[in-house]
Structures are given as structure tokens and as C-alpha cells.
Coordinates of C-alpha atoms in Angstrom, one line a residue:
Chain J
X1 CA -20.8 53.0 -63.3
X2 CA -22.7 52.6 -66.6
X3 CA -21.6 54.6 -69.7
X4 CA -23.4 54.5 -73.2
X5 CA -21.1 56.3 -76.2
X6 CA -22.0 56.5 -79.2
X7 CA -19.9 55.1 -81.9
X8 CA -18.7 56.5 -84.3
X9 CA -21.1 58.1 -86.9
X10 CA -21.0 55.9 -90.6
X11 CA -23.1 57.0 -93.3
X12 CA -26.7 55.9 -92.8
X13 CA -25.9 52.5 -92.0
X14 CA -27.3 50.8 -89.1
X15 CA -24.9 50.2 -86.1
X16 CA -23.6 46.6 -86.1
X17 CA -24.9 46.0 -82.9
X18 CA -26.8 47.8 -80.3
X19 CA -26.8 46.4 -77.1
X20 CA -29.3 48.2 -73.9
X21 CA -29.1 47.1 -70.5
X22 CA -28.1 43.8 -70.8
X23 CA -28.2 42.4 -67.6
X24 CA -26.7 38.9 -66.9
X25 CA -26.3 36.8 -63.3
X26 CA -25.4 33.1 -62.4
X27 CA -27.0 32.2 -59.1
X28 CA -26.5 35.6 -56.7
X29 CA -23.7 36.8 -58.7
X30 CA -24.1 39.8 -60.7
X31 CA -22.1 39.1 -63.7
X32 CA -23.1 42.1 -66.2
X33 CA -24.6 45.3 -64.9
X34 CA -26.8 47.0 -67.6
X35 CA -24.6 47.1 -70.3
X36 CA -25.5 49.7 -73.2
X37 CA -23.4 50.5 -76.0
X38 CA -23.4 51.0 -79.9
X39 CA -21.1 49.7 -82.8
X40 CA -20.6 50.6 -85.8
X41 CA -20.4 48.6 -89.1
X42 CA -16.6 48.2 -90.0
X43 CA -15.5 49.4 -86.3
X44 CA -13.6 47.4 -83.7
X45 CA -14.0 47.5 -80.7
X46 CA -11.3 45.9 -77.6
X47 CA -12.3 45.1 -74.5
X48 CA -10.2 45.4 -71.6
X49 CA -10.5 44.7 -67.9
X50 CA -9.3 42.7 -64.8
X51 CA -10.5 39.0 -64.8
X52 CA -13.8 38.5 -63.4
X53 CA -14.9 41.3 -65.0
X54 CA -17.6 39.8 -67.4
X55 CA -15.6 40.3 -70.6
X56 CA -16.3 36.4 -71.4
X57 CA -19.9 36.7 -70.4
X58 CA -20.2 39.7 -72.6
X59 CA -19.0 37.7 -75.6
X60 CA -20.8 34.7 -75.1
X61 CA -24.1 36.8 -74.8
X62 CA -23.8 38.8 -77.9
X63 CA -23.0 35.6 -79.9
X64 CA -26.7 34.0 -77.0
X65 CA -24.2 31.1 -76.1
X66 CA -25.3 32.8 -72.6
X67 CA -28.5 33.7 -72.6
X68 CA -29.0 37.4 -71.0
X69 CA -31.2 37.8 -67.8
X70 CA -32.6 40.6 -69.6
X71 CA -31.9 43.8 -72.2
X72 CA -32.4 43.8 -76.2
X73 CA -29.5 43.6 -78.4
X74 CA -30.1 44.3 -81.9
X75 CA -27.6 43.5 -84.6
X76 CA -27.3 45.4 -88.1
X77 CA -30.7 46.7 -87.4
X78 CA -32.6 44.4 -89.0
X79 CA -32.1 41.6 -85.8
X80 CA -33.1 42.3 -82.6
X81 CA -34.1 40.3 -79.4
X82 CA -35.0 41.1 -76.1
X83 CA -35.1 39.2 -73.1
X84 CA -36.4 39.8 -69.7
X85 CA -39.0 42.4 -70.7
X86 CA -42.7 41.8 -70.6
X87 CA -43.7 41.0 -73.9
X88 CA -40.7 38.6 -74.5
X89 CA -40.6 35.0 -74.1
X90 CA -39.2 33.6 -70.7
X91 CA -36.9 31.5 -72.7
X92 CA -35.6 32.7 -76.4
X93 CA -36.5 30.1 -79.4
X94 CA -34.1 28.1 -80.6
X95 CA -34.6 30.0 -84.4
X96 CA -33.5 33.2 -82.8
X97 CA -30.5 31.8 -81.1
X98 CA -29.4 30.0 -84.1
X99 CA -30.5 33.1 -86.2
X100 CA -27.9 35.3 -84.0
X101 CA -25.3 32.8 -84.2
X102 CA -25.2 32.6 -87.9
X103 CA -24.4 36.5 -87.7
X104 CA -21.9 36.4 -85.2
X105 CA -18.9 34.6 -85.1
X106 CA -17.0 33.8 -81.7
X107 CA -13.4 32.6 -81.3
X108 CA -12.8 31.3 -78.0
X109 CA -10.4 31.7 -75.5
X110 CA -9.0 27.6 -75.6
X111 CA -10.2 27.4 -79.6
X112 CA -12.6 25.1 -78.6
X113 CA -11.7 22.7 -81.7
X114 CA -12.6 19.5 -82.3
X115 CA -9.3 17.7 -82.0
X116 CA -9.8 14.4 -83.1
X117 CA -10.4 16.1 -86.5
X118 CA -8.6 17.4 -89.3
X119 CA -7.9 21.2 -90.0
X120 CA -10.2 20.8 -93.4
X121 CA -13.3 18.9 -91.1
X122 CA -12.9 21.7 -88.6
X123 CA -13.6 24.4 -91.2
X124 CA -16.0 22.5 -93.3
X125 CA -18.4 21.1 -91.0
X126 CA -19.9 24.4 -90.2
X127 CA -21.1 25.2 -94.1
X128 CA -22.1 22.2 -94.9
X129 CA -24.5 21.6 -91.4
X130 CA -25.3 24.9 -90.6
X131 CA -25.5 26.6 -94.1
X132 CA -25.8 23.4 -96.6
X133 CA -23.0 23.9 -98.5
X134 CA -21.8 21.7 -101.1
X135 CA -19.0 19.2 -99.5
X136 CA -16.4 20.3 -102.4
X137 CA -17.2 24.5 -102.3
X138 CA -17.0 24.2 -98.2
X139 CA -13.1 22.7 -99.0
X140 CA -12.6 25.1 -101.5
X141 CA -13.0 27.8 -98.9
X142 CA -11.5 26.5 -96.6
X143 CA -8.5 25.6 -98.5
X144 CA -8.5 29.5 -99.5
X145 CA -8.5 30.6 -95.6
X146 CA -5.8 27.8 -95.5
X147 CA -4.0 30.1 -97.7
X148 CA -4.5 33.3 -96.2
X149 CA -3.4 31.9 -92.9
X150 CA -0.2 30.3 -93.8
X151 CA -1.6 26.8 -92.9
X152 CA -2.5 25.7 -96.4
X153 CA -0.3 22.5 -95.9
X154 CA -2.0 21.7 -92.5
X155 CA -5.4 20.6 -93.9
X156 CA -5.0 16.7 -93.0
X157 CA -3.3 16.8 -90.2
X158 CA -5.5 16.2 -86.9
X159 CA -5.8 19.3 -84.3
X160 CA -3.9 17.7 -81.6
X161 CA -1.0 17.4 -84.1
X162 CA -0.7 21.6 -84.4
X163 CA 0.7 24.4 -82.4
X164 CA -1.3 26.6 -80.4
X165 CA -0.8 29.7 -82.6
X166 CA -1.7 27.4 -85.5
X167 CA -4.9 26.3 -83.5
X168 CA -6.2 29.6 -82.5
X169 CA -5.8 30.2 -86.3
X170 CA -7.6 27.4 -87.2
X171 CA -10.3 28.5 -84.8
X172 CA -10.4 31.8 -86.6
X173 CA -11.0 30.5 -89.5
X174 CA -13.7 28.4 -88.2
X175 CA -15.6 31.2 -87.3
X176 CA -14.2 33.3 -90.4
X177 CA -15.8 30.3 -93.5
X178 CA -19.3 30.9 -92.0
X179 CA -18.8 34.5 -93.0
X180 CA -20.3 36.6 -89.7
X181 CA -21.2 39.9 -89.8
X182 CA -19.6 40.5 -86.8
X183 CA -16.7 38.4 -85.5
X184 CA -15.8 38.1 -81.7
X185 CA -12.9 37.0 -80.2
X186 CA -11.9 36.3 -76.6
X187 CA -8.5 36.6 -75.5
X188 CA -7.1 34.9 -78.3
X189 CA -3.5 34.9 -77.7
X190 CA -3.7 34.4 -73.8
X191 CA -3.1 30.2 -74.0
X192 CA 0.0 31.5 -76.2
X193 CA 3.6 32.5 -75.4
X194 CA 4.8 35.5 -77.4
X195 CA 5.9 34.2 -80.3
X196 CA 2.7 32.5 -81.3
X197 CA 0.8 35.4 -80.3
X198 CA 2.2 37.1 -82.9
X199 CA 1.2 34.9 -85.3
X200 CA -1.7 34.9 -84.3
X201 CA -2.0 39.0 -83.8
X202 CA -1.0 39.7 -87.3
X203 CA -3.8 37.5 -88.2
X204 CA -6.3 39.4 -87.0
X205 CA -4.6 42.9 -88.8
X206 CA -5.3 41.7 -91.4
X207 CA -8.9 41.1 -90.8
X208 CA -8.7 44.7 -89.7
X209 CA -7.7 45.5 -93.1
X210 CA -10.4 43.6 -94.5
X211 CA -13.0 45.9 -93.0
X212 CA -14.2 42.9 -90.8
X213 CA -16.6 44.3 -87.8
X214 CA -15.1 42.8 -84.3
X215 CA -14.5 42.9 -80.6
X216 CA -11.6 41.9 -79.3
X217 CA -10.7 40.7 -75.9
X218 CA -7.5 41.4 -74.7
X219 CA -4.7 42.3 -72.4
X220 CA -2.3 43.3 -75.0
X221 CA -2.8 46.9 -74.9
X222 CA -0.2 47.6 -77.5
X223 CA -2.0 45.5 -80.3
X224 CA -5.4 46.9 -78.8
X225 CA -4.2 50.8 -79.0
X226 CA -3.3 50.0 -82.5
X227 CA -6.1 47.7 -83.9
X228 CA -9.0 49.2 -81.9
X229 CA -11.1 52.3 -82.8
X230 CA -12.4 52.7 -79.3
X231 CA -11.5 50.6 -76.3
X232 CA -14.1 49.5 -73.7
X233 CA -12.9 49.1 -69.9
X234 CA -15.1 46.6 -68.1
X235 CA -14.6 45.9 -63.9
X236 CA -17.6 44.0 -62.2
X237 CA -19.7 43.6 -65.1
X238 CA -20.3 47.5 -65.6
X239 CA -18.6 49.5 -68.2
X240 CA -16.0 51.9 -66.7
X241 CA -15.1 53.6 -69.4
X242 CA -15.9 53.8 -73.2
X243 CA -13.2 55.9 -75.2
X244 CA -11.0 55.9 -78.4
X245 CA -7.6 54.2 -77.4
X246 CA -5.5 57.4 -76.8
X247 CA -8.3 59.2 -74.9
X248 CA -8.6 55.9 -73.0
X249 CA -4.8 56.3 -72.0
X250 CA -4.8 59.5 -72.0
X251 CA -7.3 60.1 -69.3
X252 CA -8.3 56.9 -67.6
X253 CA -11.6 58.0 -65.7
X254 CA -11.1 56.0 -62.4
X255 CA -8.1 54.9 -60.6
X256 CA -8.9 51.2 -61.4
X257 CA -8.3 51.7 -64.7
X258 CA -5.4 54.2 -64.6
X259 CA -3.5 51.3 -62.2
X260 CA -4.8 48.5 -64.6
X261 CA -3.3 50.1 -67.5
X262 CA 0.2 50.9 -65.5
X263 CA 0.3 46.9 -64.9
X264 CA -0.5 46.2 -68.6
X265 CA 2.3 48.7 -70.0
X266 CA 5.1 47.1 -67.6
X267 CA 4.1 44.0 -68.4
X268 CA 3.4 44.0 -72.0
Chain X
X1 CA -4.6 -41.4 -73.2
X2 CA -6.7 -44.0 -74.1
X3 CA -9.5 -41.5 -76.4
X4 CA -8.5 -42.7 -80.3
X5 CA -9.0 -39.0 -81.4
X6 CA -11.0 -39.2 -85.0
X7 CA -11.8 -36.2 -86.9
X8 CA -12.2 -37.9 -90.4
X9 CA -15.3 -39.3 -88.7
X10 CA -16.7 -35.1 -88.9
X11 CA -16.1 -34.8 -92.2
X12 CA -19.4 -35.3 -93.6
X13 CA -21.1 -32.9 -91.4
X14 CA -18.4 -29.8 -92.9
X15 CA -21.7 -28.2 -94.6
X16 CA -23.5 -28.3 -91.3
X17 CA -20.8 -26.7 -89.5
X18 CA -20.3 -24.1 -92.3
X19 CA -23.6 -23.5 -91.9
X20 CA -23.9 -23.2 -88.0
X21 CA -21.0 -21.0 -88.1
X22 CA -22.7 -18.5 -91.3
X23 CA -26.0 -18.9 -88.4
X24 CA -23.6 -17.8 -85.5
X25 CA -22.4 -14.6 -87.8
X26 CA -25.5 -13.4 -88.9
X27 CA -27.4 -14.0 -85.4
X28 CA -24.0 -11.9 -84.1
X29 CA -24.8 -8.9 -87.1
X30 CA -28.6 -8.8 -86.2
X31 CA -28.0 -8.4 -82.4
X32 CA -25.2 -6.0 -82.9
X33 CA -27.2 -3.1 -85.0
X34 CA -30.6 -3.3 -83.3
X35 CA -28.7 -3.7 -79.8
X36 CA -26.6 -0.8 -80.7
X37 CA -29.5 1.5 -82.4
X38 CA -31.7 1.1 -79.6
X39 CA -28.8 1.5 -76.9
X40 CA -27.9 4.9 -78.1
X41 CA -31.6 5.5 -78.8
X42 CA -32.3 5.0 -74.4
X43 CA -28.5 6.3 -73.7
X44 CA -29.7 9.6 -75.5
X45 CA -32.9 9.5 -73.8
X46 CA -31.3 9.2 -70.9
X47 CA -29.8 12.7 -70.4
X48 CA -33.5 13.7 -69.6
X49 CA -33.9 13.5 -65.7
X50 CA -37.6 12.4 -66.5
X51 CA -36.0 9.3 -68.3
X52 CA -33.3 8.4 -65.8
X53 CA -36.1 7.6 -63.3
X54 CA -39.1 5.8 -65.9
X55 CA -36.0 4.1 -67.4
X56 CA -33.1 3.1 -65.4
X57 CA -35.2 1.0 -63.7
X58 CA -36.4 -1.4 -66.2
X59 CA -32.6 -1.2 -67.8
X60 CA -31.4 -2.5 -64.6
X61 CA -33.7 -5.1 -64.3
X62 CA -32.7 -6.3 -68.4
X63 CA -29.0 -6.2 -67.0
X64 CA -29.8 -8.3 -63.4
X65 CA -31.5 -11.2 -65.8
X66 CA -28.7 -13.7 -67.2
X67 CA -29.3 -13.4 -70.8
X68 CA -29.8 -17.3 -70.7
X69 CA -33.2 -16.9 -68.4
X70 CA -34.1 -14.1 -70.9
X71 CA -33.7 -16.0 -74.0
X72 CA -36.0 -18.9 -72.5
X73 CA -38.6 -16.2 -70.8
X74 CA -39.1 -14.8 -74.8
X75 CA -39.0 -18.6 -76.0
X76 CA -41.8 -19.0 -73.9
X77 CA -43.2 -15.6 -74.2
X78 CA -43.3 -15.0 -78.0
X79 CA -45.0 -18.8 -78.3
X80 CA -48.5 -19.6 -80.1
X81 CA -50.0 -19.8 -76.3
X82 CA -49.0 -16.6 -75.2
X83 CA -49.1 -14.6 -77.8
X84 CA -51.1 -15.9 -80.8
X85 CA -48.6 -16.7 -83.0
X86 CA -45.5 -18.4 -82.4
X87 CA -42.4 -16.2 -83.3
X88 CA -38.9 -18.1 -85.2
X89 CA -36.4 -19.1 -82.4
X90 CA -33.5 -17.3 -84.4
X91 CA -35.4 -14.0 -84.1
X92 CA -36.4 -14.8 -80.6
X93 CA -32.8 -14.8 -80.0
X94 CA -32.4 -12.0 -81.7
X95 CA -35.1 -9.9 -79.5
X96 CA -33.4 -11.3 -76.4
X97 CA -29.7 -10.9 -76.8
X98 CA -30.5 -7.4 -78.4
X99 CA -32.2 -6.3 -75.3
X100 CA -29.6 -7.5 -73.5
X101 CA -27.0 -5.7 -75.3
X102 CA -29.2 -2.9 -75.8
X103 CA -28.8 -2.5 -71.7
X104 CA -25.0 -2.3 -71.3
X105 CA -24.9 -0.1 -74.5
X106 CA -27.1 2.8 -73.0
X107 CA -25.3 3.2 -70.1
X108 CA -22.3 3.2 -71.5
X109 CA -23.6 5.9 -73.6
X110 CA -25.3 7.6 -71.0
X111 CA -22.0 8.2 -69.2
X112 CA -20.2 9.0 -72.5
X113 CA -22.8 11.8 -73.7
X114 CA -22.6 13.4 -69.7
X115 CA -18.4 13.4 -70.1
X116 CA -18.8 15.2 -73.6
X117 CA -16.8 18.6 -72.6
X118 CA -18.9 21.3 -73.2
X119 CA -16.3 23.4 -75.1
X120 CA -16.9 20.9 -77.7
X121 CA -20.4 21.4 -77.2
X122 CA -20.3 25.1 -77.5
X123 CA -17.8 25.5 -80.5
X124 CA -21.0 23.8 -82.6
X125 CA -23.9 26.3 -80.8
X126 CA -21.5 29.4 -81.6
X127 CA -21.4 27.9 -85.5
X128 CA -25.5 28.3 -85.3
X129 CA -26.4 24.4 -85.4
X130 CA -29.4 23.6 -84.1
X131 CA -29.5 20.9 -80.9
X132 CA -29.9 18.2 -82.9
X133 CA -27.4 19.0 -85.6
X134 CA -24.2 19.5 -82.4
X135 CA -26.0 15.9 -81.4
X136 CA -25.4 14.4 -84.6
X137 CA -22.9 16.0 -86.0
X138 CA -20.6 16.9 -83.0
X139 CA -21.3 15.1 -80.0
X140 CA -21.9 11.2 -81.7
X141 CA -18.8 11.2 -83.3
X142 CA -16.9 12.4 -80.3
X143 CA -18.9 9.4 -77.8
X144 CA -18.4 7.1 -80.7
X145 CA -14.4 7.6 -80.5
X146 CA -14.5 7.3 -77.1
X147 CA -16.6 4.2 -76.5
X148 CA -15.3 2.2 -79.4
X149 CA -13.1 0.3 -77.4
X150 CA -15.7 -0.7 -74.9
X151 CA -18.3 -1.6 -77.9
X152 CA -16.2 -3.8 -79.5
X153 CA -15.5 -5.6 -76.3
X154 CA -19.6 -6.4 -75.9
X155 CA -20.2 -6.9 -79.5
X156 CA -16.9 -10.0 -78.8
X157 CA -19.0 -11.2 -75.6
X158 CA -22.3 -11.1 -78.0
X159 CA -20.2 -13.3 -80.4
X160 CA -19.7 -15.8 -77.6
X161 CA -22.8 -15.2 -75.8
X162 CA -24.4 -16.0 -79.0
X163 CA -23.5 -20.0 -78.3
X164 CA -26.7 -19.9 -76.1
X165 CA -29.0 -20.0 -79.0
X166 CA -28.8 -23.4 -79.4
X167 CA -30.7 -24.0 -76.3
X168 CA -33.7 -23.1 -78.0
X169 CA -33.0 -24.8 -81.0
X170 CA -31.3 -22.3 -83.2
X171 CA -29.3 -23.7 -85.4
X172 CA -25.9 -22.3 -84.9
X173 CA -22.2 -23.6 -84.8
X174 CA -23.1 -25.1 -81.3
X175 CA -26.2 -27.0 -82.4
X176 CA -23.8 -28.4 -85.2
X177 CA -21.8 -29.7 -82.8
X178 CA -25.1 -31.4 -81.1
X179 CA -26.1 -33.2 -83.9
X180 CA -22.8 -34.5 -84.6
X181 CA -22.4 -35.4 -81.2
X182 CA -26.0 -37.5 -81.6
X183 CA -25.1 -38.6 -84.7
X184 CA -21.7 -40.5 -84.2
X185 CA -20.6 -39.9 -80.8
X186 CA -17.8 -38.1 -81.1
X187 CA -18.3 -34.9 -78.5
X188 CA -14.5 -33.7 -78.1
X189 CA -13.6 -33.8 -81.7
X190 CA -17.1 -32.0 -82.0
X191 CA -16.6 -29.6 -79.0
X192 CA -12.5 -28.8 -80.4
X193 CA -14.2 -27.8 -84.2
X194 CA -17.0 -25.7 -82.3
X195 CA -13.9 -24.2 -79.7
X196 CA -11.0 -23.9 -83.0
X197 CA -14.2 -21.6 -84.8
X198 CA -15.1 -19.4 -82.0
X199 CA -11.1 -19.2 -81.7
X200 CA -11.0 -18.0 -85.7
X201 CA -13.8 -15.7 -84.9
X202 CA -13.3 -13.7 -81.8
X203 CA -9.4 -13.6 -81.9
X204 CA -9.0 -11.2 -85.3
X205 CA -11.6 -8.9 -83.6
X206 CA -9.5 -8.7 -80.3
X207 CA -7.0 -7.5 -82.0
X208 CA -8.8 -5.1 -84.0
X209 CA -10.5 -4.0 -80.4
X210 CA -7.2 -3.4 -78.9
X211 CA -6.0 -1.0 -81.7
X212 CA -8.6 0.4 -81.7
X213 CA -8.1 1.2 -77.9
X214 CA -4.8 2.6 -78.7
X215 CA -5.6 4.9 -81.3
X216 CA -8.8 6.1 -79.4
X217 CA -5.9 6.8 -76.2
X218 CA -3.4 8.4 -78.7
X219 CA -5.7 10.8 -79.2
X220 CA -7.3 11.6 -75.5
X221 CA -3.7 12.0 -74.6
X222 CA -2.9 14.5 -77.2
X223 CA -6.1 16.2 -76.4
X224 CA -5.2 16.3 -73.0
X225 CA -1.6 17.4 -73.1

């Protein structure tokens, strides 16, 4: 089942992102199913679902680390590529892909750091490669995230030395120093127990608070009811349901997502 | 023993083997860079299936060759006769031992590019570098910690292969030891000088190699933990 919802209406601005039947497979398998949907500028957006269910693939397509089978996607309304149609190319240029990802930040799942490096190499090497920033204004950033994350005396020590709530933070503010438009994170918290997860939760509140335009993967339905402005349910790489959190619980459209939601609630 | 050991008899030739030994060094340096640039130039190549099989081939066949026949095939090759112009035996050395190293070094790399994780590819593609820039800036630093250990150990073996030289009449620490050996007779004093220098030399960089090991395992460990 396919759903398109609008989002929320903002005034005159251009949604974030529009995404139309994006379509995605690997080999015979089917991994997204014509995904449409809207976001605002300033909304959030969580995304839910049982494993399998294409949320990763979603991600890593907005941000082109995946490159669609076919659909357009078209961010702030002044971006858009489309794939698989006739007039587009079979493969997308590297400028467009590097384009995108300069808009769209994505945290991973397993941070994805570089963990022979330190903390401050982590965060500057994207500004001063990607966006040619000065050495010495790329640390001065950095060492203001630092700050704002309550890692500030981290900055020299080496990845492998941290926790993994301090590393998913790092890997936030990896994305967060190249300054996207629209930041994506995948299950950020899973690789954590619950302490660190909190760290790492209040975090990303405060990004919230920030006005920062995201979707979040999750399977901490509390934290998404209470972050997220609408809540996506994704099973077998089609959209299920598309709804604001309480109308989402309130109402779960199909059995599969009134039982997932039961599981997340006794296990949360 | 009846040998009347006599090293007072070397002392006049201390400038030659200063001299041999500086020729031994710098030989080492010049084989060391262009071996190593053009080894990770053809172990980047490499990742390209079209390369693999126009390549591999020919890199095989460098690494079959002892490096002895190889430096007396260029002697030959790089002569007046052959080529026009006759070509110094120190850089013919140079060409051969390079190529040599060159071989060993592109595999290695090869096999170290294909073992990069791709999560470490990916976090530098999601930033919005180009190809090149995750290459450069990502994926040769990560290979470079992981083969240092194994680079040092062929740049030591290029420091001892490097004794061949003299065969075609490079003047190195070995060819010292020649001369000396023609001059006065003396061929173990000569051969214990040429053996205590390559001792001074190599020894301090197996150390340094196996530190380097352990701090290039420290970390994999910790990555993988």
C-alpha cells in the first residue's frame, strides 16, 4: 500500500524534500516500492518499521549513497533529480550526487567514523575537503559543536578510545559542521544500551529545538511520539501509513502496524 | 686460529667506505620513493578489472625475475648498443630495484585498497567528496596505516638487496669492500666492516618496523572490539 500525505502547510516555502515514486531493487528483491511523500522545511519526520523494511535504503537514497532504480526527489525546490525516467541519464553525474550530499547530511547506524583519527580530524576533514575551509575556522567549529555536545575535552583523543554514545555524537556532529539542510539519521541509538541512548537522544532535542529539518529512524517510539511531527510506517519497502504521532497510535491502519506498535510499547 | 686479524691495515680506505655506505643510502632513498609512487600508482590501477588482466601479468613476471638477473638485463639493456646512449649504472640500479619493489608494493596495495571497509568509504561519499577526494583523503591514509608494517619490511630487504649494485659497478659499501680486498688482501676484515654497516643500518629500522607493527595492531584491535 502506497500513501502520499501532504505535510504540513509552511508559509510559501518550498517543501524540504519531495520524494515521487522512488523505486529501489538489489538483484530480484524489491527493496522500495514507489515511495511518494512531502516534507516540510523545519519538520521531522520518524520512520518506523520492522527490519527489512527499507528504512536504511530510504536514507541512503535521499542522501544518493544508493542510487534509486528510478523516481525524482527534489530537495528545497531548487534541487531535483530524477532517475529511471526517459530523459534522465542511465547513471547520475558525479556533480549531482555530490551536489545532493552537500545538502543532506546522514548519520549512520554504526557512526561510520574513521577510528584511527582524532574527534577534531573527524569533524574537520569534511570542510576543509569538501567545502575548502580554512584548517583553523574548520577547528573552530568543531571545537564549538565540541561544546554543544559535551565532548569539548575529547578533541585529541582517537575514536577507538570513546564510548559509543560519545561516538554516535561525534558522528552527529560530523554530519552537523558541514551544515545540511536536511539532516538524516539512521537508528542512531540501536548499537547503544540505554543509558547512552539517552545521551545521545537529548542530542538530537536539541537539534529539534534548533529548527533543524530531519528524519529519524527509530524504534524508540517514545522519543519518536515526542520529537516527530508525523511518523512514517514502512513494511516491504511501501509506506503503510503516514500520520502525526498520535493519529499514528491512535488508529494504526493495518494490523501490522497496530501489532508492531504493541511490541514497541512493551518493550520500550 | 691462525688468520692475524688486522684492521689498522683498513684505515686508509675510511673515506671510501664512508662513501660506499652515503652510495648504499642514497641508492636505498631513490628506489624507495619511485618504487613506492609507482607501486601505489599500479596497486590503484588495479582495482579496475580491465587492469588486473593487462597488468597482473607483466607484475608477475617483474616479481618471478631475481632482481639480480634484472639489474644485469637493464645493464645490458640501457647500454650505448641497445639503446643509443649508455645510461649511469647507479641509475640503472635504480630503474631495476624500483621495478622490482614497485611489484611487491602494488599488490600489497591492491589487497589493502579491496579490504578498505566500505563504511569508511561511505562516511566520506555521505560528506559530498568527490571519488578522488575519499581516495586521497580517506581511503590512503587508512591502506597506509595498515600496510606500514609490511612497507618497512621491503624497504629493509631493498636496503640489503641494495648490496647487488656492486655487480655492475656501482660504487656502494660493497664495492668498498672490493677494492680494499684488491688493494691489500684483507677480505674478512673487509667483509666484517661491510657486515658491522649493514648491521648499523638495517637494525634501528627493525625496530622502528616493529613498533610500528604494534601501534598499527593497537589500533585494528580497538577498531575491531
Amino acid at each position: 500500500m502506497n500513501a502520499t500525505i501532504a505535510s504540513p502547510p509552511t508559509a510559501g516555502a518550498p517543501p524540504a524534500l519531495r520524494v515521487e515514486k522512488l523505486r529501489k531493487t538489489f538483484g530480484d528483491h524489491t527493496v522500495l516500492r514507489d515511495i511518494s511523500f512531502e516534507l516540510a522545511q523545519g519538520e521531522i519526520l520518524g520512520v518506523i518499521g520492522p527490519s527489512g523494511g527499507g528504512k536504511t535504503t530510504l536514507l541512503r537514497c535521499l542522501n544518493l549513497l544508493e542510487e534509486p532504480d528510478s523516481g525524482a526527489l527534489s530537495y528545497f525546490g531548487d534541487l531535483r533529480v530524477s532517475v529511471g525516467s526517459n530523459d534522465a541519464p542511465k547513471s547520475l553525474p558525479e556533480e549531482t550526487r555530490t551536489l545532493v550530499r552537500r545538502q543532506v547530511g546522514l548519520v549512520f547506524q554504526n557512526f561510520n567514523l574513521w577510528d584511527e583519527r582524532t574527534v577534531l580530524e573527524n569533524l574537520t576533514l569534511g570542510p576543509t575537503v569538501v567545502q575548502r575551509i580554512a584548517r583553523e575556522h574548520a577547528s573552530a567549529a568543531a571545537i564549538e559543536l565540541c561544546d554543544q555536545f559535551g565532548l569539548a575535552r575529547y578533541l585529541s583523543h582517537r575514536v577507538w578510545q570513546l564510548s559509543g554514545g560519545q561516538k554516535q555524537r561525534v558522528a552527529i556532529m560530523r554530519a552537523l559542521i558541514m551544515n545540511p539542510r536536511l539532516l538524516l539519521l539512521d537508528e542512531v541509538t540501536s548499537a547503544l544500551d540505554p543509558m547512552l541512548a539517552a545521551e545521545v537522544l537529548n542530542s538530537i532535542r536539541d537539534l529539534r529545538r534548533q529548527g533543524r529539518t530531519m528524519i529519524v529512524v527509530t524504534h524508540h517510539m517514545e522519543f519518536a511520539s515526542s520529537l516527530c511531527d508525523r511518523l512514517m510506517f514502512l513494511d516491504q519497502g511501501a509506506i503503510v501509513q503516514l500520520d502525526t504521532p498520535g493519529s499514528l497510535k491512535a488508529n494504526p491502519r493495518t494490523d501490522t502496524v497496530k501489532r508492531f506498535l504493541e511490541i514497541l510499547r512493551s518493550t520500550n | 686460529m691462525n688468520y692475524d686479524w688486522n684492521f689498522s691495515r683498513l684505515a686508509p680506505y675510511t673515506r671510501a667506505f664512508a662513501s660506499g655506505t652515503a652510495t648504499t643510502l642514497t641508492l636505498t632513498f631513490w628506489v624507495v620513493v619511485l618504487g613506492t609512487i609507482v607501486g601505489v600508482g599500479l596497486g590503484l590501477v588495479l582495482r579496475r578489472r580491465a587492469a588486473i588482466y593487462a597488468m597482473y601479468p607483466i607484475i608477475d613476471v617483474i616479481r618471478a625475475i631475481p632482481p639480480l638477473v634484472l639489474l644485469l638485463f637493464f645493464y645490458f639493456l640501457l647500454s650505448r648498443n641497445v639503446i643509443g646512449r649508455t645510461v649511469d649504472a647507479y641509475w640503472v640500479c635504480v630503474i631495476g630495484l624500483s621495478l622490482n619493489l614497485a611489484a611487491f608494493v602494488a599488490d600489497l596495495v591492491r589487497a589493502a585498497v579491496a579490504n578498505v571497509p566500505a563504511s569508511v568509504i561511505d562516511a566520506g561519499l555521505a560528506l559530498g567528496m568527490r571519488r578522488h577526494q575519499v581516495t586521497r583523503h580517506v581511503v590512503l591514509p587508512h591502506v597506509a596505516r595498515e600496510l606500514l608494517p609490511s612497507l618497512t619490511a621491503l624497504y629493509i630487504g631493498m636496503l640489503k638487496l641494495s648490496s647487488l649494485a656492486s655487480i655492475i659497478n656501482v660504487r656502494d659499501v660493497v664495492y668498498a669492500a672490493q677494492t680494499v680486498i684488491a688493494d691489500i688482501s684483507r677480505s674478512l676484515e673487509a667483509w666484517v666492516i661491510v657486515g658491522v654497516i649493514y648491521v648499523v643500518l638495517v637494525l634501528p629500522a627493525t625496530y622502528g618496523a616493529r613498533r610500528l607493527e604494534r601501534w598499527s595492531r593497537r589500533g585494528s584491535e580497538r577498531r575491531s572490539a
